[in-house]
Amino acid sequence: MDFIDYQDSRPIYEQIADRYKFLILKGVMAPDEQMPSVRKLAMELSTNPNTVQKAYMELEREGYIYAVKGRGNFVRADEGLWKMKKKELAEELREIFQKAKELGIDVDELVKEAKEDDRN
């Protein structure tokens, strides 16, 4: 599993949480699918169980998973998560477009260039 990038400046728990957010939003993990146990994932990633637990707590706080006492953590079935992420990405784009505008960069050119880079 390529969950952890030691060159990344973000904390490991954040990298784990972000990876699971991606998998959940992408539909790789089905609603109500059980997450790996904290201990198992910690062993697979060669990290501390507390780090994995912190990632799971963040995922639960943000509504991506839910915990069932004595059974583990499960993927939450919520269409609102996808809509929320789409809204978040749109806001990031608005900020980028505003910065481009302030620098005198044509937004259409910027989008065209980004699309061309995406194809390579």
Coordinates of C-alpha atoms in Angstrom, one line a residue, residues 13 16-17 21 35 38 49-67 73:
Y13 CA -2.2 10.3 10.1
I16 CA -3.8 7.9 5.8
A17 CA -7.0 9.8 6.3
K21 CA -11.2 9.8 1.8
M35 CA -12.4 -0.7 7.5
V38 CA -6.5 -0.3 13.6
P49 CA -1.6 2.1 16.1
N50 CA -2.2 5.5 17.7
T51 CA -1.4 7.1 14.3
V52 CA -4.0 5.0 12.6
Q53 CA -6.5 5.6 15.4
K54 CA -6.0 9.3 14.9
A55 CA -6.6 9.0 11.2
Y56 CA -9.8 7.0 11.9
M57 CA -11.0 9.6 14.4
E58 CA -10.5 12.3 11.7
L59 CA -12.4 10.3 9.2
E60 CA -15.3 9.7 11.7
R61 CA -15.3 13.4 12.7
E62 CA -15.6 14.4 9.0
G63 CA -18.4 11.9 8.4
Y64 CA -16.6 9.4 6.2
I65 CA -16.8 6.4 8.5
Y66 CA -18.7 5.4 11.6
A67 CA -17.7 3.2 14.5
N73 CA -15.2 1.1 11.8

